[in-house]
């Protein structure tokens, strides 16, 4: 049974950093794409970043490029999202999601992801 558990959210001041973790059980990372999405109050859920667990291909939303870094640890079966220089507009519930590497879809196509975590709250506030 596939299970995704996010952790690492919290309250941080603007300019601060957080590292989110997505621990995955039930399959090996190297056969899957793992992505982070977020949903702010009143807004639609949007893609933040993704990583191909096999070949390591990375994608980032323009709004987080240069500030967020996605990485994976195939031994720990965990995907991380290092978030630096956080802004007020980064406040959201962050979700990790996964899908098989094939067939290929655009990484932001949410309906292609068949397993989702429960989410972790990130609040950026002074």
mmCIF file of C-alpha atoms in Angstrom:
data_model
loop_
_atom_site.group_PDB
_atom_site.id
_atom_site.type_symbol
_atom_site.label_atom_id
_atom_site.label_comp_id
_atom_site.label_asym_id
_atom_site.label_seq_id
_atom_site.Cartn_x
_atom_site.Cartn_y
_atom_site.Cartn_z
ATOM 1 C CA UNK A 1 0.000 0.000 0.000
ATOM 2 C CA UNK A 2 1.370 3.365 -1.058
ATOM 3 C CA UNK A 3 1.634 5.958 1.659
ATOM 4 C CA UNK A 4 3.058 9.473 1.529
ATOM 5 C CA UNK A 5 3.684 11.415 4.724
ATOM 6 C CA UNK A 6 4.744 15.061 4.664
ATOM 7 C CA UNK A 7 6.526 16.765 7.533
ATOM 8 C CA UNK A 8 8.565 19.854 8.252
ATOM 9 C CA UNK A 9 5.967 22.567 7.924
ATOM 10 C CA UNK A 10 5.616 25.369 10.424
ATOM 11 C CA UNK A 11 5.665 29.089 11.064
ATOM 12 C CA UNK A 12 8.588 31.095 9.748
ATOM 13 C CA UNK A 13 9.368 34.765 9.232
ATOM 14 C CA UNK A 14 9.826 36.235 5.765
ATOM 15 C CA UNK A 15 13.307 35.476 4.523
ATOM 16 C CA UNK A 16 13.516 32.334 6.609
ATOM 17 C CA UNK A 17 13.915 28.701 5.597
ATOM 18 C CA UNK A 18 12.137 25.407 6.040
ATOM 19 C CA UNK A 19 12.783 21.920 4.772
ATOM 20 C CA UNK A 20 9.825 19.721 3.960
ATOM 21 C CA UNK A 21 10.097 15.958 3.812
ATOM 22 C CA UNK A 22 7.912 13.460 1.999
ATOM 23 C CA UNK A 23 8.507 9.942 3.229
ATOM 24 C CA UNK A 24 7.145 7.316 0.904
ATOM 25 C CA UNK A 25 6.323 3.710 1.629
ATOM 26 C CA UNK A 26 5.026 1.015 -0.655
ATOM 27 C CA UNK A 27 7.284 1.530 -3.648
ATOM 28 C CA UNK A 28 10.812 2.508 -4.626
ATOM 29 C CA UNK A 29 11.434 6.080 -5.703
ATOM 30 C CA UNK A 30 13.377 5.227 -8.833
ATOM 31 C CA UNK A 31 10.238 4.125 -10.693
ATOM 32 C CA UNK A 32 8.212 7.221 -9.907
ATOM 33 C CA UNK A 33 7.907 10.970 -10.324
ATOM 34 C CA UNK A 34 7.413 12.810 -7.058
ATOM 35 C CA UNK A 35 6.058 16.332 -6.959
ATOM 36 C CA UNK A 36 5.246 19.041 -4.473
ATOM 37 C CA UNK A 37 2.055 21.034 -4.848
ATOM 38 C CA UNK A 38 0.642 23.757 -2.652
ATOM 39 C CA UNK A 39 -2.698 25.344 -2.014
ATOM 40 C CA UNK A 40 -3.140 28.744 -0.452
ATOM 41 C CA UNK A 41 -6.475 29.833 1.046
ATOM 42 C CA UNK A 42 -8.929 30.780 -1.678
ATOM 43 C CA UNK A 43 -6.611 29.696 -4.483
ATOM 44 C CA UNK A 44 -6.293 26.633 -6.650
ATOM 45 C CA UNK A 45 -3.664 24.045 -5.917
ATOM 46 C CA UNK A 46 -0.526 24.659 -7.953
ATOM 47 C CA UNK A 47 2.641 22.801 -8.789
ATOM 48 C CA UNK A 48 5.787 23.807 -6.938
ATOM 49 C CA UNK A 49 8.422 21.320 -8.052
ATOM 50 C CA UNK A 50 8.924 17.771 -9.223
ATOM 51 C CA UNK A 51 11.706 15.237 -9.446
ATOM 52 C CA UNK A 52 11.975 12.094 -11.520
ATOM 53 C CA UNK A 53 13.058 9.402 -9.098
ATOM 54 C CA UNK A 54 14.795 7.534 -11.901
ATOM 55 C CA UNK A 55 16.797 10.044 -13.937
ATOM 56 C CA UNK A 56 16.627 13.002 -11.546
ATOM 57 C CA UNK A 57 14.965 15.442 -13.949
ATOM 58 C CA UNK A 58 13.834 18.516 -12.024
ATOM 59 C CA UNK A 59 11.132 21.092 -12.620
ATOM 60 C CA UNK A 60 10.262 24.229 -10.668
ATOM 61 C CA UNK A 61 7.485 26.758 -10.803
ATOM 62 C CA UNK A 62 8.769 30.172 -11.867
ATOM 63 C CA UNK A 63 7.673 31.640 -8.541
ATOM 64 C CA UNK A 64 10.087 29.441 -6.567
ATOM 65 C CA UNK A 65 13.062 29.124 -8.933
ATOM 66 C CA UNK A 66 16.289 30.071 -7.208
ATOM 67 C CA UNK A 67 14.708 29.786 -3.760
ATOM 68 C CA UNK A 68 13.456 26.188 -3.491
ATOM 69 C CA UNK A 69 15.417 23.005 -4.106
ATOM 70 C CA UNK A 70 13.943 19.546 -4.516
ATOM 71 C CA UNK A 71 16.052 16.478 -3.825
ATOM 72 C CA UNK A 72 15.665 12.797 -3.144
ATOM 73 C CA UNK A 73 17.245 10.126 -0.993
ATOM 74 C CA UNK A 74 16.505 6.793 -2.635
ATOM 75 C CA UNK A 75 17.857 4.893 0.364
ATOM 76 C CA UNK A 76 15.525 6.640 2.802
ATOM 77 C CA UNK A 77 12.741 6.737 0.187
ATOM 78 C CA UNK A 78 12.279 10.392 0.985
ATOM 79 C CA UNK A 79 11.932 13.508 -1.131
ATOM 80 C CA UNK A 80 12.846 16.894 0.301
ATOM 81 C CA UNK A 81 11.882 20.446 -0.527
ATOM 82 C CA UNK A 82 14.367 22.966 0.811
ATOM 83 C CA UNK A 83 12.678 26.349 0.903
ATOM 84 C CA UNK A 84 14.836 29.437 1.352
ATOM 85 C CA UNK A 85 14.075 33.157 1.234
ATOM 86 C CA UNK A 86 10.475 32.447 2.057
ATOM 87 C CA UNK A 87 7.891 35.066 1.191
ATOM 88 C CA UNK A 88 4.445 35.812 2.553
ATOM 89 C CA UNK A 89 2.947 34.402 -0.637
ATOM 90 C CA UNK A 90 4.541 31.011 0.011
ATOM 91 C CA UNK A 91 2.013 30.458 2.788
ATOM 92 C CA UNK A 92 0.015 27.355 1.867
ATOM 93 C CA UNK A 93 -0.616 23.721 2.603
ATOM 94 C CA UNK A 94 2.087 21.751 0.832
ATOM 95 C CA UNK A 95 1.348 18.308 -0.560
ATOM 96 C CA UNK A 96 3.551 15.670 -2.060
ATOM 97 C CA UNK A 97 2.202 13.432 -4.777
ATOM 98 C CA UNK A 98 3.501 10.666 -6.934
ATOM 99 C CA UNK A 99 2.868 8.857 -10.192
ATOM 100 C CA UNK A 100 4.725 6.243 -12.250
ATOM 101 C CA UNK A 101 7.425 7.600 -14.553
ATOM 102 C CA UNK A 102 5.617 6.275 -17.612
ATOM 103 C CA UNK A 103 3.515 7.363 -19.395
ATOM 104 C CA UNK A 104 4.914 10.877 -19.369
ATOM 105 C CA UNK A 105 2.770 13.884 -18.519
ATOM 106 C CA UNK A 106 3.511 17.537 -17.991
ATOM 107 C CA UNK A 107 4.650 17.699 -14.411
ATOM 108 C CA UNK A 108 1.914 20.092 -13.296
ATOM 109 C CA UNK A 109 -0.915 17.849 -14.567
ATOM 110 C CA UNK A 110 -2.435 17.000 -11.197
ATOM 111 C CA UNK A 111 -4.814 14.339 -12.453
ATOM 112 C CA UNK A 112 -1.820 12.218 -13.464
ATOM 113 C CA UNK A 113 -0.758 11.817 -9.834
ATOM 114 C CA UNK A 114 -2.429 8.841 -8.195
ATOM 115 C CA UNK A 115 -1.147 9.084 -4.621
ATOM 116 C CA UNK A 116 -1.198 12.133 -2.394
ATOM 117 C CA UNK A 117 -0.144 12.957 1.125
ATOM 118 C CA UNK A 118 -2.292 14.721 3.687
ATOM 119 C CA UNK A 119 -0.322 17.949 3.473
ATOM 120 C CA UNK A 120 1.736 20.085 5.822
ATOM 121 C CA UNK A 121 1.041 23.722 6.635
ATOM 122 C CA UNK A 122 3.662 26.353 5.875
ATOM 123 C CA UNK A 123 2.952 29.818 7.234
ATOM 124 C CA UNK A 124 5.208 32.742 6.441
ATOM 125 C CA UNK A 125 4.416 35.671 8.685
ATOM 126 C CA UNK A 126 6.145 38.449 10.555
#
